PDB file of C-alpha atoms in Angstrom:
ATOM      1  CA  MET A   1     -16.010  -5.267   3.628  1.00 56.00           C
ATOM      2  CA  LYS A   2     -15.534  -7.538   6.636  1.00 60.00           C
ATOM      3  CA  THR A   3     -12.022  -8.228   7.937  1.00 64.00           C
ATOM      4  CA  LYS A   4     -11.974 -11.783   6.589  1.00 72.00           C
ATOM      5  CA  GLY A   5     -13.001 -10.640   3.111  1.00 76.00           C
ATOM      6  CA  LYS A   6     -10.467  -7.814   3.220  1.00 81.00           C
ATOM      7  CA  ASN A   7      -7.697 -10.266   4.114  1.00 85.00           C
ATOM      8  CA  ILE A   8      -8.670 -12.583   1.252  1.00 90.00           C
ATOM      9  CA  VAL A   9      -8.612  -9.689  -1.235  1.00 90.00           C
ATOM     10  CA  GLY A  10      -5.283  -8.531   0.245  1.00 90.00           C
ATOM     11  CA  MET A  11      -3.828 -12.024  -0.199  1.00 92.00           C
ATOM     12  CA  ALA A  12      -4.988 -12.154  -3.820  1.00 94.00           C
ATOM     13  CA  ILE A  13      -3.481  -8.744  -4.579  1.00 95.00           C
ATOM     14  CA  GLY A  14      -0.247  -9.577  -2.736  1.00 95.00           C
ATOM     15  CA  PHE A  15       0.057 -12.887  -4.607  1.00 96.00           C
ATOM     16  CA  SER A  16      -0.525 -11.117  -7.941  1.00 96.00           C
ATOM     17  CA  ALA A  17       2.104  -8.481  -7.108  1.00 96.00           C
ATOM     18  CA  GLY A  18       4.683 -11.125  -6.212  1.00 96.00           C
ATOM     19  CA  LEU A  19       3.982 -13.216  -9.306  1.00 97.00           C
ATOM     20  CA  LEU A  20       4.160 -10.176 -11.596  1.00 96.00           C
ATOM     21  CA  GLY A  21       7.399  -8.951 -10.004  1.00 95.00           C
ATOM     22  CA  TRP A  22       9.048 -12.347 -10.426  1.00 95.00           C
ATOM     23  CA  ALA A  23       7.897 -12.673 -14.065  1.00 96.00           C
ATOM     24  CA  LEU A  24       9.233  -9.215 -14.971  1.00 95.00           C
ATOM     25  CA  LEU A  25      12.581  -9.886 -13.275  1.00 92.00           C
ATOM     26  CA  GLU A  26      12.945 -13.073 -15.312  1.00 92.00           C
ATOM     27  CA  LEU A  27      12.081 -11.106 -18.462  1.00 94.00           C
ATOM     28  CA  VAL A  28      14.821  -8.539 -17.769  1.00 93.00           C
ATOM     29  CA  LEU A  29      17.336 -11.275 -16.978  1.00 89.00           C
ATOM     30  CA  SER A  30      16.464 -13.070 -20.225  1.00 91.00           C
ATOM     31  CA  VAL A  31      17.557 -10.022 -22.266  1.00 92.00           C
ATOM     32  CA  GLN A  32      20.478  -8.916 -20.079  1.00 89.00           C
ATOM     33  CA  HIS A  33      22.954  -9.841 -22.835  1.00 87.00           C
ATOM     34  CA  LEU A  34      21.459  -6.983 -24.867  1.00 90.00           C
ATOM     35  CA  LEU A  35      22.062  -4.408 -22.119  1.00 87.00           C
ATOM     36  CA  PRO A  36      25.270  -2.357 -21.791  1.00 89.00           C
ATOM     37  CA  GLY A  37      26.485  -3.626 -18.403  1.00 83.00           C
ATOM     38  CA  TYR A  38      25.800  -5.276 -15.049  1.00 81.00           C
ATOM     39  CA  ARG A  39      24.807  -2.053 -13.284  1.00 83.00           C
ATOM     40  CA  THR A  40      22.268  -1.299 -15.994  1.00 88.00           C
ATOM     41  CA  VAL A  41      20.764  -4.766 -15.566  1.00 88.00           C
ATOM     42  CA  LEU A  42      20.695  -4.319 -11.791  1.00 86.00           C
ATOM     43  CA  ILE A  43      19.004  -0.907 -11.791  1.00 89.00           C
ATOM     44  CA  LEU A  44      16.592  -1.771 -14.626  1.00 93.00           C
ATOM     45  CA  SER A  45      15.493  -4.996 -12.936  1.00 92.00           C
ATOM     46  CA  GLY A  46      14.976  -3.103  -9.667  1.00 92.00           C
ATOM     47  CA  ALA A  47      12.992  -0.330 -11.367  1.00 94.00           C
ATOM     48  CA  VAL A  48      10.761  -2.681 -13.357  1.00 95.00           C
ATOM     49  CA  THR A  49       9.961  -5.086 -10.508  1.00 95.00           C
ATOM     50  CA  GLY A  50       9.552  -2.241  -8.014  1.00 95.00           C
ATOM     51  CA  ALA A  51       7.188  -0.313 -10.302  1.00 96.00           C
ATOM     52  CA  ALA A  52       4.996  -3.323 -11.061  1.00 96.00           C
ATOM     53  CA  MET A  53       4.716  -4.597  -7.487  1.00 96.00           C
ATOM     54  CA  CYS A  54       4.172  -1.130  -6.047  1.00 95.00           C
ATOM     55  CA  ALA A  55       1.426  -0.296  -8.563  1.00 95.00           C
ATOM     56  CA  VAL A  56      -0.480  -3.478  -7.726  1.00 95.00           C
ATOM     57  CA  LEU A  57      -0.068  -3.212  -3.947  1.00 94.00           C
ATOM     58  CA  ALA A  58      -0.844   0.525  -3.839  1.00 91.00           C
ATOM     59  CA  SER A  59      -4.241  -0.129  -5.414  1.00 90.00           C
ATOM     60  CA  ILE A  60      -5.562  -2.287  -2.555  1.00 89.00           C
ATOM     61  CA  GLU A  61      -7.803   0.429  -1.110  1.00 85.00           C
ATOM     62  CA  GLY A  62      -9.274   1.375  -4.481  1.00 86.00           C
ATOM     63  CA  ILE A  63     -10.015  -2.295  -5.214  1.00 88.00           C
ATOM     64  CA  LEU A  64     -11.550  -2.905  -1.783  1.00 84.00           C
ATOM     65  CA  HIS A  65     -13.860   0.103  -2.185  1.00 81.00           C
ATOM     66  CA  LYS A  66     -14.535  -0.581  -5.900  1.00 80.00           C
ATOM     67  CA  ASN A  67     -13.412   2.945  -6.752  1.00 82.00           C
ATOM     68  CA  ILE A  68     -11.984   2.845 -10.288  1.00 84.00           C
ATOM     69  CA  SER A  69     -10.892   6.489 -10.265  1.00 83.00           C
ATOM     70  CA  LYS A  70      -8.940   5.939  -7.061  1.00 85.00           C
ATOM     71  CA  MET A  71      -7.414   2.745  -8.439  1.00 89.00           C
ATOM     72  CA  LYS A  72      -6.092   4.628 -11.484  1.00 90.00           C
ATOM     73  CA  ARG A  73      -4.477   7.298  -9.300  1.00 89.00           C
ATOM     74  CA  GLU A  74      -2.952   4.598  -7.101  1.00 91.00           C
ATOM     75  CA  TRP A  75      -1.601   2.696 -10.110  1.00 93.00           C
ATOM     76  CA  ILE A  76       0.045   5.763 -11.640  1.00 94.00           C
ATOM     77  CA  TRP A  77       1.604   6.867  -8.358  1.00 95.00           C
ATOM     78  CA  GLY A  78       2.637   3.277  -7.555  1.00 94.00           C
ATOM     79  CA  LEU A  79       4.410   2.892 -10.900  1.00 95.00           C
ATOM     80  CA  ILE A  80       6.397   6.092 -10.357  1.00 96.00           C
ATOM     81  CA  TRP A  81       7.217   5.568  -6.678  1.00 96.00           C
ATOM     82  CA  GLY A  82       7.985   1.862  -7.146  1.00 95.00           C
ATOM     83  CA  ALA A  83      10.348   2.539 -10.051  1.00 95.00           C
ATOM     84  CA  ILE A  84      12.207   5.070  -7.910  1.00 96.00           C
ATOM     85  CA  GLY A  85      12.286   2.650  -4.962  1.00 94.00           C
ATOM     86  CA  GLY A  86      13.506  -0.271  -7.037  1.00 93.00           C
ATOM     87  CA  SER A  87      16.256   1.832  -8.610  1.00 93.00           C
ATOM     88  CA  VAL A  88      17.345   3.291  -5.266  1.00 93.00           C
ATOM     89  CA  GLY A  89      17.319  -0.157  -3.664  1.00 90.00           C
ATOM     90  CA  ALA A  90      19.478  -1.634  -6.425  1.00 87.00           C
ATOM     91  CA  PHE A  91      21.900   1.309  -6.353  1.00 87.00           C
ATOM     92  CA  MET A  92      22.186   1.240  -2.551  1.00 86.00           C
ATOM     93  CA  GLY A  93      22.770  -2.510  -2.619  1.00 81.00           C
ATOM     94  CA  GLN A  94      25.726  -2.023  -4.968  1.00 75.00           C
ATOM     95  CA  PHE A  95      26.997   0.905  -2.870  1.00 77.00           C
ATOM     96  CA  LEU A  96      26.806  -1.104   0.372  1.00 76.00           C
ATOM     97  CA  PHE A  97      28.512  -4.040  -1.318  1.00 70.00           C
ATOM     98  CA  VAL A  98      31.541  -1.872  -2.066  1.00 65.00           C
ATOM     99  CA  LEU A  99      31.529  -0.494   1.484  1.00 68.00           C
ATOM    100  CA  ILE A 100      31.487  -3.859   3.268  1.00 65.00           C
ATOM    101  CA  LEU A 101      33.709  -5.736   0.800  1.00 60.00           C
ATOM    102  CA  PRO A 102      36.933  -6.727   2.610  1.00 58.00           C
ATOM    103  CA  GLU A 103      40.107  -5.116   1.331  1.00 53.00           C
ATOM    104  CA  GLY A 104      42.117  -7.380  -0.897  1.00 51.00           C
ATOM    105  CA  PHE A 105      39.186  -9.804  -0.974  1.00 54.00           C
ATOM    106  CA  MET A 106      39.542 -13.357  -2.170  1.00 47.00           C
ATOM    107  CA  PRO A 107      36.860 -15.233  -4.164  1.00 51.00           C
ATOM    108  CA  ASP A 108      35.708 -17.235  -1.132  1.00 57.00           C
ATOM    109  CA  VAL A 109      34.734 -14.082   0.801  1.00 56.00           C
ATOM    110  CA  TYR A 110      33.221 -12.283  -2.175  1.00 62.00           C
ATOM    111  CA  ARG A 111      29.778 -13.884  -1.887  1.00 71.00           C
ATOM    112  CA  LEU A 112      28.861 -12.961   1.703  1.00 75.00           C
ATOM    113  CA  PRO A 113      29.195  -9.132   1.347  1.00 76.00           C
ATOM    114  CA  TYR A 114      27.250  -9.267  -1.911  1.00 77.00           C
ATOM    115  CA  TYR A 115      24.566 -11.430  -0.289  1.00 80.00           C
ATOM    116  CA  ILE A 116      24.153  -9.069   2.684  1.00 84.00           C
ATOM    117  CA  ALA A 117      24.095  -5.960   0.497  1.00 84.00           C
ATOM    118  CA  ARG A 118      21.468  -7.439  -1.821  1.00 85.00           C
ATOM    119  CA  ILE A 119      19.164  -8.390   1.081  1.00 89.00           C
ATOM    120  CA  ILE A 120      19.434  -4.829   2.436  1.00 90.00           C
ATOM    121  CA  SER A 121      18.556  -3.515  -1.026  1.00 90.00           C
ATOM    122  CA  TRP A 122      15.351  -5.611  -0.994  1.00 93.00           C
ATOM    123  CA  GLY A 123      14.461  -4.070   2.357  1.00 94.00           C
ATOM    124  CA  ILE A 124      14.931  -0.587   0.884  1.00 94.00           C
ATOM    125  CA  MET A 125      12.729  -1.426  -2.098  1.00 94.00           C
ATOM    126  CA  GLY A 126      10.158  -2.922   0.294  1.00 94.00           C
ATOM    127  CA  ALA A 127      10.049   0.364   2.233  1.00 95.00           C
ATOM    128  CA  PHE A 128       9.206   2.246  -0.975  1.00 95.00           C
ATOM    129  CA  ILE A 129       6.573  -0.320  -2.011  1.00 95.00           C
ATOM    130  CA  GLY A 130       4.927  -0.303   1.409  1.00 94.00           C
ATOM    131  CA  THR A 131       4.716   3.478   1.773  1.00 94.00           C
ATOM    132  CA  ALA A 132       3.314   4.339  -1.664  1.00 93.00           C
ATOM    133  CA  GLU A 133      -0.346   4.624  -0.672  1.00 88.00           C
ATOM    134  CA  GLY A 134       0.450   6.358   2.640  1.00 90.00           C
ATOM    135  CA  LEU A 135       2.421   9.091   0.886  1.00 91.00           C
ATOM    136  CA  ARG A 136      -0.294   9.556  -1.749  1.00 86.00           C
ATOM    137  CA  ALA A 137      -2.954   9.867   0.962  1.00 83.00           C
ATOM    138  CA  ARG A 138      -0.654  11.898   3.265  1.00 82.00           C
ATOM    139  CA  SER A 139      -1.486   9.546   6.112  1.00 86.00           C
ATOM    140  CA  GLY A 140       1.007   9.052   8.930  1.00 86.00           C
ATOM    141  CA  ILE A 141      -0.729   5.836   9.982  1.00 87.00           C
ATOM    142  CA  LYS A 142      -0.470   4.395   6.473  1.00 90.00           C
ATOM    143  CA  ILE A 143       3.167   5.466   6.093  1.00 92.00           C
ATOM    144  CA  SER A 144       4.241   3.860   9.390  1.00 92.00           C
ATOM    145  CA  ALA A 145       2.274   0.684   8.574  1.00 92.00           C
ATOM    146  CA  GLY A 146       3.867   0.614   5.118  1.00 93.00           C
ATOM    147  CA  LEU A 147       7.384   1.011   6.496  1.00 95.00           C
ATOM    148  CA  ILE A 148       6.970  -1.853   8.954  1.00 95.00           C
ATOM    149  CA  SER A 149       5.306  -4.201   6.484  1.00 95.00           C
ATOM    150  CA  GLY A 150       7.464  -3.269   3.485  1.00 95.00           C
ATOM    151  CA  ILE A 151      10.832  -3.550   5.206  1.00 96.00           C
ATOM    152  CA  SER A 152       9.898  -6.781   7.027  1.00 96.00           C
ATOM    153  CA  ALA A 153       8.537  -8.485   3.918  1.00 96.00           C
ATOM    154  CA  GLY A 154      11.315  -7.046   1.738  1.00 95.00           C
ATOM    155  CA  VAL A 155      14.130  -8.384   3.932  1.00 95.00           C
ATOM    156  CA  LEU A 156      12.559 -11.835   4.377  1.00 96.00           C
ATOM    157  CA  GLY A 157      11.533 -12.154   0.739  1.00 95.00           C
ATOM    158  CA  GLY A 158      14.884 -10.767  -0.423  1.00 92.00           C
ATOM    159  CA  PHE A 159      16.664 -13.371   1.711  1.00 93.00           C
ATOM    160  CA  LEU A 160      14.783 -16.142  -0.122  1.00 93.00           C
ATOM    161  CA  VAL A 161      15.316 -14.582  -3.564  1.00 91.00           C
ATOM    162  CA  GLU A 162      19.050 -14.086  -3.079  1.00 87.00           C
ATOM    163  CA  SER A 163      19.481 -17.525  -1.472  1.00 88.00           C
ATOM    164  CA  GLY A 164      17.868 -19.140  -4.492  1.00 85.00           C
ATOM    165  CA  MET A 165      19.990 -17.116  -6.922  1.00 81.00           C
ATOM    166  CA  MET A 166      23.214 -17.850  -5.045  1.00 80.00           C
ATOM    167  CA  LEU A 167      22.716 -21.573  -4.372  1.00 81.00           C
ATOM    168  CA  TYR A 168      20.876 -22.555  -7.554  1.00 83.00           C
ATOM    169  CA  PRO A 169      21.447 -19.812 -10.151  1.00 77.00           C
ATOM    170  CA  ARG A 170      19.930 -21.835 -13.004  1.00 81.00           C
ATOM    171  CA  GLU A 171      16.658 -22.564 -11.190  1.00 84.00           C
ATOM    172  CA  SER A 172      14.677 -19.387 -11.837  1.00 85.00           C
ATOM    173  CA  TRP A 173      11.514 -20.656 -10.112  1.00 89.00           C
ATOM    174  CA  LEU A 174      13.314 -20.702  -6.739  1.00 89.00           C
ATOM    175  CA  LYS A 175      13.105 -16.899  -6.692  1.00 91.00           C
ATOM    176  CA  LEU A 176       9.296 -17.011  -6.843  1.00 94.00           C
ATOM    177  CA  PRO A 177       8.674 -17.872  -3.127  1.00 94.00           C
ATOM    178  CA  GLY A 178      10.680 -14.793  -2.127  1.00 95.00           C
ATOM    179  CA  PHE A 179       8.617 -12.540  -4.388  1.00 96.00           C
ATOM    180  CA  LEU A 180       5.391 -14.025  -3.040  1.00 96.00           C
ATOM    181  CA  ILE A 181       6.583 -13.354   0.520  1.00 96.00           C
ATOM    182  CA  ILE A 182       7.220  -9.698  -0.398  1.00 96.00           C
ATOM    183  CA  GLY A 183       3.805  -9.303  -2.025  1.00 96.00           C
ATOM    184  CA  LEU A 184       1.733 -11.253   0.501  1.00 95.00           C
ATOM    185  CA  GLY A 185       3.648  -9.995   3.529  1.00 94.00           C
ATOM    186  CA  THR A 186       3.421  -6.337   2.531  1.00 95.00           C
ATOM    187  CA  ALA A 187      -0.303  -6.551   1.744  1.00 94.00           C
ATOM    188  CA  LEU A 188      -1.407  -8.487   4.823  1.00 93.00           C
ATOM    189  CA  LEU A 189       0.832  -6.739   7.357  1.00 92.00           C
ATOM    190  CA  ASN A 190      -0.280  -3.374   5.977  1.00 90.00           C
ATOM    191  CA  ILE A 191      -3.956  -4.259   6.385  1.00 88.00           C
ATOM    192  CA  LEU A 192      -3.385  -5.673   9.888  1.00 89.00           C
ATOM    193  CA  ILE A 193      -1.344  -2.714  11.166  1.00 88.00           C
ATOM    194  CA  GLU A 194      -3.739  -0.142   9.672  1.00 86.00           C
ATOM    195  CA  GLU A 195      -6.673  -1.917  11.339  1.00 83.00           C
ATOM    196  CA  LYS A 196      -4.897  -1.756  14.707  1.00 84.00           C
ATOM    197  CA  LYS A 197      -3.716   1.856  14.405  1.00 82.00           C
ATOM    198  CA  SER A 198      -6.842   3.463  12.920  1.00 83.00           C
ATOM    199  CA  SER A 199      -8.720   5.681  15.365  1.00 79.00           C
ATOM    200  CA  GLY A 200     -12.177   4.757  14.123  1.00 87.00           C
ATOM    201  CA  VAL A 201     -14.395   3.307  11.416  1.00 91.00           C
ATOM    202  CA  PHE A 202     -17.330   4.548   9.335  1.00 93.00           C
ATOM    203  CA  ARG A 203     -19.658   1.595   8.727  1.00 92.00           C
ATOM    204  CA  VAL A 204     -22.351   1.919   6.036  1.00 92.00           C
ATOM    205  CA  LEU A 205     -25.756   1.024   7.485  1.00 92.00           C
ATOM    206  CA  ASN A 206     -27.952   0.953   4.376  1.00 88.00           C
ATOM    207  CA  GLY A 207     -28.009   1.063   0.593  1.00 80.00           C
ATOM    208  CA  ALA A 208     -25.945  -0.855  -1.945  1.00 80.00           C
ATOM    209  CA  GLN A 209     -22.786  -0.502   0.142  1.00 82.00           C
ATOM    210  CA  LYS A 210     -24.380  -1.753   3.381  1.00 86.00           C
ATOM    211  CA  GLY A 211     -21.830  -3.345   5.713  1.00 86.00           C
ATOM    212  CA  ARG A 212     -18.801  -1.755   4.071  1.00 86.00           C
ATOM    213  CA  LYS A 213     -16.245  -0.302   6.493  1.00 87.00           C
ATOM    214  CA  TYR A 214     -14.039   2.727   5.910  1.00 89.00           C
ATOM    215  CA  LEU A 215     -11.039   3.105   8.211  1.00 88.00           C
ATOM    216  CA  LEU A 216     -10.441   6.635   9.493  1.00 88.00           C
ATOM    217  CA  ASN A 217      -6.683   6.554   8.967  1.00 86.00           C
ATOM    218  CA  GLN A 218      -6.130   9.995   7.427  1.00 87.00           C
ATOM    219  CA  LYS A 219      -6.284  13.464   8.951  1.00 87.00           C
ATOM    220  CA  ARG A 220      -8.745  14.634   6.311  1.00 90.00           C
ATOM    221  CA  ILE A 221     -11.263  12.388   4.525  1.00 92.00           C
ATOM    222  CA  THR A 222     -13.809  13.616   1.986  1.00 93.00           C
ATOM    223  CA  ILE A 223     -17.224  12.072   1.320  1.00 93.00           C
ATOM    224  CA  GLY A 224     -19.406  12.777  -1.699  1.00 90.00           C
ATOM    225  CA  SER A 225     -20.644  11.625  -5.081  1.00 88.00           C
ATOM    226  CA  GLY A 226     -17.509  12.774  -6.931  1.00 87.00           C
ATOM    227  CA  LYS A 227     -15.054  10.082  -8.029  1.00 85.00           C
ATOM    228  CA  ASN A 228     -12.077  11.816  -6.404  1.00 85.00           C
ATOM    229  CA  ASN A 229     -13.441  11.544  -2.856  1.00 88.00           C
ATOM    230  CA  ASP A 230     -11.943   9.179  -0.311  1.00 88.00           C
ATOM    231  CA  ILE A 231     -15.434   7.765   0.304  1.00 90.00           C
ATOM    232  CA  VAL A 232     -17.628   7.769  -2.796  1.00 89.00           C
ATOM    233  CA  ILE A 233     -21.417   7.562  -2.339  1.00 87.00           C
ATOM    234  CA  GLN A 234     -23.151   6.017  -5.336  1.00 79.00           C
ATOM    235  CA  GLY A 235     -26.787   5.949  -6.348  1.00 75.00           C
ATOM    236  CA  ASP A 236     -27.931   9.211  -4.732  1.00 77.00           C
ATOM    237  CA  THR A 237     -27.987  12.093  -7.233  1.00 77.00           C
ATOM    238  CA  ALA A 238     -28.956  14.591  -4.510  1.00 82.00           C
ATOM    239  CA  ILE A 239     -25.530  14.346  -2.875  1.00 88.00           C
ATOM    240  CA  PRO A 240     -23.019  16.975  -4.098  1.00 89.00           C
ATOM    241  CA  LYS A 241     -19.589  16.047  -5.433  1.00 90.00           C
ATOM    242  CA  THR A 242     -17.971  16.877  -2.089  1.00 91.00           C
ATOM    243  CA  ALA A 243     -20.551  16.756   0.678  1.00 92.00           C
ATOM    244  CA  VAL A 244     -18.743  16.182   3.971  1.00 94.00           C
ATOM    245  CA  LEU A 245     -15.228  16.530   5.334  1.00 94.00           C
ATOM    246  CA  ILE A 246     -14.023  14.323   8.200  1.00 94.00           C
ATOM    247  CA  VAL A 247     -11.229  15.953  10.211  1.00 93.00           C
ATOM    248  CA  ARG A 248      -9.117  14.150  12.793  1.00 88.00           C
ATOM    249  CA  LYS A 249      -7.223  16.184  15.411  1.00 86.00           C
ATOM    250  CA  GLY A 250      -5.552  14.042  18.028  1.00 80.00           C
ATOM    251  CA  LYS A 251      -8.268  11.871  19.555  1.00 82.00           C
ATOM    252  CA  GLU A 252     -11.097  14.050  18.260  1.00 88.00           C
ATOM    253  CA  THR A 253     -12.981  13.387  15.020  1.00 91.00           C
ATOM    254  CA  SER A 254     -15.385  15.914  13.505  1.00 94.00           C
ATOM    255  CA  VAL A 255     -17.660  15.978  10.460  1.00 95.00           C
ATOM    256  CA  ILE A 256     -18.088  19.261   8.589  1.00 95.00           C
ATOM    257  CA  ARG A 257     -20.680  19.963   5.904  1.00 93.00           C
ATOM    258  CA  GLN A 258     -19.014  21.173   2.686  1.00 91.00           C
ATOM    259  CA  SER A 259     -21.991  22.173   0.551  1.00 86.00           C
ATOM    260  CA  PRO A 260     -24.992  24.408   1.344  1.00 84.00           C
ATOM    261  CA  ASN A 261     -27.152  22.451  -1.090  1.00 80.00           C
ATOM    262  CA  PHE A 262     -27.951  19.534   1.205  1.00 84.00           C
ATOM    263  CA  GLU A 263     -28.432  18.745   4.881  1.00 87.00           C
ATOM    264  CA  MET A 264     -26.163  16.605   7.013  1.00 92.00           C
ATOM    265  CA  HIS A 265     -27.762  14.886   9.994  1.00 93.00           C
ATOM    266  CA  VAL A 266     -26.104  13.406  13.066  1.00 95.00           C
ATOM    267  CA  ASN A 267     -28.446  11.318  15.231  1.00 95.00           C
ATOM    268  CA  ASP A 268     -31.421  12.762  13.289  1.00 92.00           C
ATOM    269  CA  GLN A 269     -30.379  16.355  14.035  1.00 93.00           C
ATOM    270  CA  SER A 270     -29.417  18.711  11.191  1.00 93.00           C
ATOM    271  CA  THR A 271     -25.947  20.187  11.704  1.00 93.00           C
ATOM    272  CA  ASN A 272     -23.128  21.939   9.863  1.00 93.00           C
ATOM    273  CA  GLU A 273     -20.322  20.646  12.091  1.00 94.00           C
ATOM    274  CA  TYR A 274     -20.251  18.003  14.796  1.00 94.00           C
ATOM    275  CA  GLN A 275     -17.642  16.345  17.015  1.00 93.00           C
ATOM    276  CA  LEU A 276     -18.343  12.641  16.821  1.00 93.00           C
ATOM    277  CA  LYS A 277     -18.865  10.232  19.700  1.00 92.00           C
ATOM    278  CA  TYR A 278     -19.044   6.460  19.782  1.00 90.00           C
ATOM    279  CA  GLU A 279     -21.994   5.030  17.808  1.00 91.00           C
ATOM    280  CA  ASP A 280     -23.159   8.362  16.379  1.00 94.00           C
ATOM    281  CA  VAL A 281     -25.174   7.898  13.184  1.00 95.00           C
ATOM    282  CA  ILE A 282     -24.316  10.293  10.349  1.00 95.00           C
ATOM    283  CA  ALA A 283     -26.834  10.661   7.507  1.00 93.00           C
ATOM    284  CA  ILE A 284     -25.550  12.017   4.199  1.00 91.00           C
ATOM    285  CA  GLY A 285     -28.481  12.100   1.845  1.00 86.00           C
ATOM    286  CA  LYS A 286     -30.139   8.692   2.072  1.00 87.00           C
ATOM    287  CA  ILE A 287     -26.952   6.934   3.212  1.00 90.00           C
ATOM    288  CA  GLN A 288     -26.272   6.393   6.901  1.00 93.00           C
ATOM    289  CA  PHE A 289     -22.917   5.748   8.522  1.00 95.00           C
ATOM    290  CA  LEU A 290     -22.231   4.416  12.017  1.00 95.00           C
ATOM    291  CA  TYR A 291     -19.162   5.881  13.734  1.00 95.00           C
ATOM    292  CA  GLU A 292     -17.231   3.275  15.700  1.00 91.00           C
ATOM    293  CA  VAL A 293     -14.190   3.997  17.849  1.00 83.00           C
ATOM    294  CA  ARG A 294     -11.403   1.427  17.710  1.00 70.00           C
TER     295      ARG A 294
END
């Protein structure tokens, strides 16, 4: 998918994540009178919103590549990691509030420490949301991109959410812009930073997926017909489940054949292992990829 199309999809996913997070927070707040205490409300709201937003945002890559199996794995991991992040963020916000609360505080100074602590807690939750996919893929590039995007969007969005809640507590819709900032900011910044930091790209030259780009942002990337691969080749039954392994070591990128039952070609030459150079053409079955250095 071209960069413009990827950004549009990222915006749609980020918007959906923000809208869902806001709706679930309002749902928890609507039943808070049924819950045992304020801390329970705080941690539950953090866990629910964090899980939902993280699951949606973590599935960006699976959606972009139309890989349903990958999307399911991303959703499950996102739900778990986001729930942990939301709970930790809420707990740390309360902990920091107690730490920075002035001794013998008066009501007029109560609000500022709480406000600061809550914004920090949004940044913490944003860090968890942003790093979900990077941790699942064990990609340093994705993790660093997720930290930058998640914390930045979390702090800014959290500032808007908490400002709305503090100044106009009865106007629930005023929290929505903050949630949209978290969702949109995390998605778009993540895509932008990954694009800049990735060492190279595999561009599909033919077939049904012609024009699609795969960023080389992991140390090990598998290609094959199996649904659990990082790059799934469809429509060619001759390709084994795991056909090729891409390995990145420093500035070097190599392709290694993984199955003896087919031939891998680089620049029309059959090979078992090859260190790639700019504009090499890799043929896996009938599908050709162009290697581009960024």
